[in-house]
Amino acid sequence: MKEVSLDKQYYKEHIQNILYDNYVKLALVNIDTGEYVSVISVDKNADNYKSTSDVSSYFKDNKGLDCCHPDEVREFAYMCDMKHVKALIEAGARSIVRNFRFRLRLGEDYEWVSMDIEAEKEPREDGQWVVFGMRAVSLDTLVLEDSLRTLTRVYRRIFRIDVTHNICETLRGGYIRSRDEVKHDCLGDYMKDMTMGGEIFPDDVDRVRKCLSPEFLIKYFANGHDRFTIRYKRKMDMVYRWVMTEVIPTADYRDDNKVFYLYTRDIHEEYSESIEKQELLEFYSYKDTLTRLGNRNAFNILCDAYADRNDKRSVGFVFNDVNKLKYVNDHYGHKEGDLYLQRVSQMLAQHFGENACYRISGDEFVVIIMDIAEQSFNSMIARYKEVIDEQEEAPVAFGAVWKAEADSIDKIMNEAERLMYEDKKRFYSKHPEVKRRESVENEANIAVGTTKDGVPHYRNLGKTDRIFDALAATTLRNYIFMDDLDTNVTKWSASAVDYFGLPGQYIYDTQKVWEKLIHPDDRAIFEQDITEVFAGRKKYHDVEYRMRNKNGEYVVCTCRGFITKKENGDPEFFVGTVINHGVIDGVDPVTNLHNQHEYTKYISIHLRNRQTMSILAIGISMFNSINMMYGYAYGNAVLKDFATKLKNVVGGKGLVFRLDGAKFAICSNVYTKQELKEVYRHVQNLALDNVGLNGTSIPLKLYGGGLIYDHVGAADEDVIKSSVEYALERSKEDHHGELVFFNEEIKDNDRMRLQLYSTIHKCVANNMEGFFMCYQPIANSETGHIVGMEALLRWKHKEFGVVPPGIFIPWLEMEPCFFELGNWIIEQALTDGMEIRKIRPDFVVNVNISATQLENHGFRQAVVDILKKTKFPPEYLCIELTERCKNMDIAFLKNELEYFRKLGIKIAIDDFGTGNATLNLLTELPIDELKVDMSFVRGIQESKPNQVLVQAVVSCAHELGYKSCIEGVEDKALFDYLHRYGSTYYQGYHFSRPVCLEDFKKLL
């Protein structure tokens, strides 16, 4: 090949033409002299432009820095600063700037270009020259560059590591490289400088150096791993912070191409919180939460460690048993008992040191001191005994043992425990009144008081006590008390002790205990009235006040009492009753039947005892009309009369309960299904002919639901109640009041169905276990583009598989737990909706709402809270009213929907044209959309009535300003046919079956 001089114009032009295909500007710049030689220039300036101090001034002198887009001007000027370029060259750099992206004005428009600045390997005699070039950037390159820039927002460091060629490159999305970065040509050199420069926390240096070495990473990925992660502390802004470095091999990683990427990001806040939680968990695993001393776990670990030691050393052991703890708990409450234990633990910690003390049971503490001389231990015990003897009553009995060597801690503890019991005997001999007091308490299982001379005293009232207990057991809401004024000991009903959390059934000086439970604002009223009674100015104590129960809740109580006297006229007892208005008795006050609470208890008992039971639930239709026409007093009288007739029909074969509203239940152990049908027919006849008062006969229309449970199959009371309620609703809605049995209605095996419902009920309670969401597209009728989705609940269980929603949702809507499940559905749907809104900002989510949710007073706030939590815009949420919503009181339903409309939420009536979707809903409710039920679309091409109905609904919606959606669009032919009706949206299998979120995204 013949070498030809490049001075010839022909070759210069030929090279320029080749370079022009890739570069829009190419120039040589002498950073020492400022000389500038333009090889290719879009502005057609002279080839030689001398005395240029830096490249940016070239643009400034020719047409200003506005050749660069304003957003990149500052960064562009920094890149072209020749002082900085020269400093990097002196530091050994040759590639000064790589792929710096900015927008350059070319004619009237800006276009993305990439700028490179490369230095010659050695300077020439006339100075150091650099090549300065700009080339057009493809769209794919811009996307890749934007991805790198995005990653740099999260990751503080991003490296491309080529182990095969020993190259370590920093990826910074086109930014100029710093001096530190250009010094390192390979990962090993970089890690060496980083770990030796104090950048890594000293305790982590060896681990980081080992795990990020090329040798370790090659071996790690050779074992088939696809990612390596390490957490350590690194200096950032002069302080050490937790970071996480991830190393990921490239897709074409192989033996002759060992290349991977290394990412480092700041995880300080989240990881520090995790460490704190772990440390807290470890703390409570080995610390007693009350006393903050070591617990039994920590003690056992110490014992095991001592047993494993080959060189058994000396041990000092102190066994402590707390005195009077039961007395303190009984007389002053467990809170005071806890404080007593804390004082004992503080005494031990101050004397022996906190790390030597352990609480191994409720009132037992031990002290273990390792490697202590016998004389030192004895001196310590002597001082400890002095501390205890200084107190009026010793808080603990203790035994101390020192051993130069022992096989195990257990043997030392047994000896110390024996000595402790000897010390306790000495305590009782010194304080006989404590022993006598405790023996009386243990024998009678009561807490007693003392008389004025300090002698413990309790009067056993014999038959009076037994009568007291019998009367107290007859009621749950009325608490009997009897205060022995000679001993100041009050006996209370066991139910009062349990409800208010009293220290015991026998309480000394009960007024002090009782006053603490009375609301602060009511104590003055109580004290004034009780003072009047004991002063003889009032005969009866009768006052109402608020009391705090054991759960911290205040309930209204009425206390009535009086003083009985001895034969000589002296006061003997203060007796009375506290009526708790916060507890409801088991009897309904209107009908005198057992109430709903007793109904639940009846079912629960039969399930627990595995007894057969038959349940017949009866409801009175349109009972609100009787209340409106005749008044509530007359309505209550009708309910009472009807209840009497039910009791007469049942007789001794079962029990009758009043449920909520105008619903009743008959429960029996003997009725067969046929007998229940006969009972229902008999009650129907009575209701039609003979219910009324004062000569006014009002025929009552009934509806009924039944269930026969033969104790085979798993169930709980909620499942049984919901199943009965489901059958009752079906009788009312679908069977015109005919008796519907739960197991007839559902056709399938009733035992399996009860087991299914019981499992579903438990899954709802267990954090919605097995429930998941699917979504069906809602498409624009004109374009067929997906504009929204309807959220649909699904449930899967290992025993039942995927259960069709039509089987469990109608039943589940009767369950109180559906409110929580419904809220979960909304939150899950909106959370998933936010994922889609990242790519479709105007995307709409439809969620079905049940009557159970709307009837719950907390539903409004629940929706508001979910919207805030998910940050989903309410104007893109549409709630669809399901079938039972249309049966609700129209005024109540309107009020609820108007509230949601004010939030911006859209309202749709689902399955319009079927069931109870009547035209008056359009005139009363604030509606945004009507959804045409798929039953009208099926076979519409051949059905003239269906054609007319669909056209009517869609036209009605458009005339009223509503949107419309036709459901059941199953194929392309139907999609094309339905265009003639002008519906706003379509929904059906033509677009997709309901699918999970990930599959739904693929449809967009």
CSV table of N, CA and C in Angstrom, one decimal, residues 318 320 347-348 351-352 377-391 394-400 423 426-427 430:
chain,number,residue,atom,x,y,z
A,318,VAL,N,-27.7,-16.2,93.7
A,318,VAL,CA,-28.7,-15.7,94.7
A,318,VAL,C,-30.1,-16.0,94.2
A,320,ASN,N,-34.0,-15.4,94.7
A,320,ASN,CA,-34.9,-14.5,95.4
A,320,ASN,C,-36.4,-14.8,95.1
A,347,MET,N,-34.0,-2.8,92.9
A,347,MET,CA,-33.2,-3.0,94.1
A,347,MET,C,-32.1,-4.0,93.7
A,348,LEU,N,-32.5,-5.1,93.0
A,348,LEU,CA,-31.5,-6.1,92.7
A,348,LEU,C,-30.4,-5.6,91.7
A,351,HIS,N,-27.9,-3.3,93.3
A,351,HIS,CA,-26.9,-4.0,94.2
A,351,HIS,C,-26.0,-4.9,93.5
A,352,PHE,N,-26.5,-5.7,92.5
A,352,PHE,CA,-25.7,-6.7,91.8
A,352,PHE,C,-25.3,-6.3,90.4
A,377,PHE,N,-17.9,-12.2,97.3
A,377,PHE,CA,-19.3,-12.6,97.2
A,377,PHE,C,-20.0,-12.5,98.5
A,378,ASN,N,-19.3,-13.0,99.6
A,378,ASN,CA,-19.9,-12.9,100.9
A,378,ASN,C,-20.1,-11.5,101.4
A,379,SER,N,-19.2,-10.6,101.1
A,379,SER,CA,-19.3,-9.2,101.4
A,379,SER,C,-20.5,-8.6,100.7
A,380,MET,N,-20.7,-8.9,99.5
A,380,MET,CA,-21.8,-8.4,98.7
A,380,MET,C,-23.1,-8.9,99.3
A,381,ILE,N,-23.2,-10.1,99.7
A,381,ILE,CA,-24.4,-10.7,100.3
A,381,ILE,C,-24.7,-10.0,101.6
A,382,ALA,N,-23.7,-9.8,102.4
A,382,ALA,CA,-23.9,-9.1,103.7
A,382,ALA,C,-24.5,-7.7,103.5
A,383,ARG,N,-24.0,-7.0,102.6
A,383,ARG,CA,-24.6,-5.6,102.3
A,383,ARG,C,-26.0,-5.8,101.8
A,384,TYR,N,-26.3,-6.8,101.0
A,384,TYR,CA,-27.6,-7.0,100.4
A,384,TYR,C,-28.6,-7.3,101.6
A,385,LYS,N,-28.2,-8.1,102.6
A,385,LYS,CA,-29.0,-8.4,103.7
A,385,LYS,C,-29.3,-7.2,104.5
A,386,GLU,N,-28.3,-6.3,104.6
A,386,GLU,CA,-28.6,-5.1,105.4
A,386,GLU,C,-29.6,-4.2,104.7
A,387,VAL,N,-29.6,-4.2,103.4
A,387,VAL,CA,-30.6,-3.4,102.6
A,387,VAL,C,-32.0,-3.9,102.9
A,388,ILE,N,-32.1,-5.3,102.9
A,388,ILE,CA,-33.4,-5.9,103.1
A,388,ILE,C,-33.9,-5.7,104.5
A,389,ASP,N,-33.0,-5.8,105.5
A,389,ASP,CA,-33.4,-5.7,106.9
A,389,ASP,C,-33.8,-4.3,107.3
A,390,GLU,N,-33.3,-3.3,106.5
A,390,GLU,CA,-33.7,-1.9,106.8
A,390,GLU,C,-35.2,-1.6,106.5
A,391,GLN,N,-35.8,-2.5,105.7
A,391,GLN,CA,-37.2,-2.2,105.4
A,391,GLN,C,-38.1,-2.9,106.4
A,394,ALA,N,-39.6,-7.4,104.7
A,394,ALA,CA,-38.6,-7.8,103.7
A,394,ALA,C,-39.3,-8.0,102.4
A,395,PRO,N,-38.9,-7.3,101.3
A,395,PRO,CA,-39.6,-7.5,100.0
A,395,PRO,C,-39.3,-8.9,99.4
A,396,VAL,N,-38.2,-9.5,99.7
A,396,VAL,CA,-37.9,-10.8,99.2
A,396,VAL,C,-37.3,-11.7,100.3
A,397,ALA,N,-37.5,-13.0,100.0
A,397,ALA,CA,-36.7,-14.0,100.8
A,397,ALA,C,-35.7,-14.6,99.8
A,398,PHE,N,-34.4,-14.8,100.3
A,398,PHE,CA,-33.4,-15.2,99.4
A,398,PHE,C,-32.5,-16.2,100.0
A,399,GLY,N,-31.8,-16.9,99.1
A,399,GLY,CA,-30.8,-17.9,99.5
A,399,GLY,C,-29.6,-17.7,98.6
A,400,ALA,N,-28.4,-17.6,99.2
A,400,ALA,CA,-27.1,-17.3,98.4
A,400,ALA,C,-26.2,-18.5,98.6
A,423,ASP,N,-35.2,-18.9,104.6
A,423,ASP,CA,-35.3,-17.5,104.9
A,423,ASP,C,-36.7,-17.1,105.0
A,426,ARG,N,-38.2,-17.8,108.3
A,426,ARG,CA,-37.8,-16.7,109.3
A,426,ARG,C,-38.6,-15.5,109.1
A,427,PHE,N,-39.0,-15.1,107.9
A,427,PHE,CA,-39.8,-14.0,107.6
A,427,PHE,C,-41.1,-14.1,108.3
A,430,LYS,N,-41.1,-13.8,112.0
A,430,LYS,CA,-40.9,-12.4,112.4
A,430,LYS,C,-42.2,-11.6,112.1
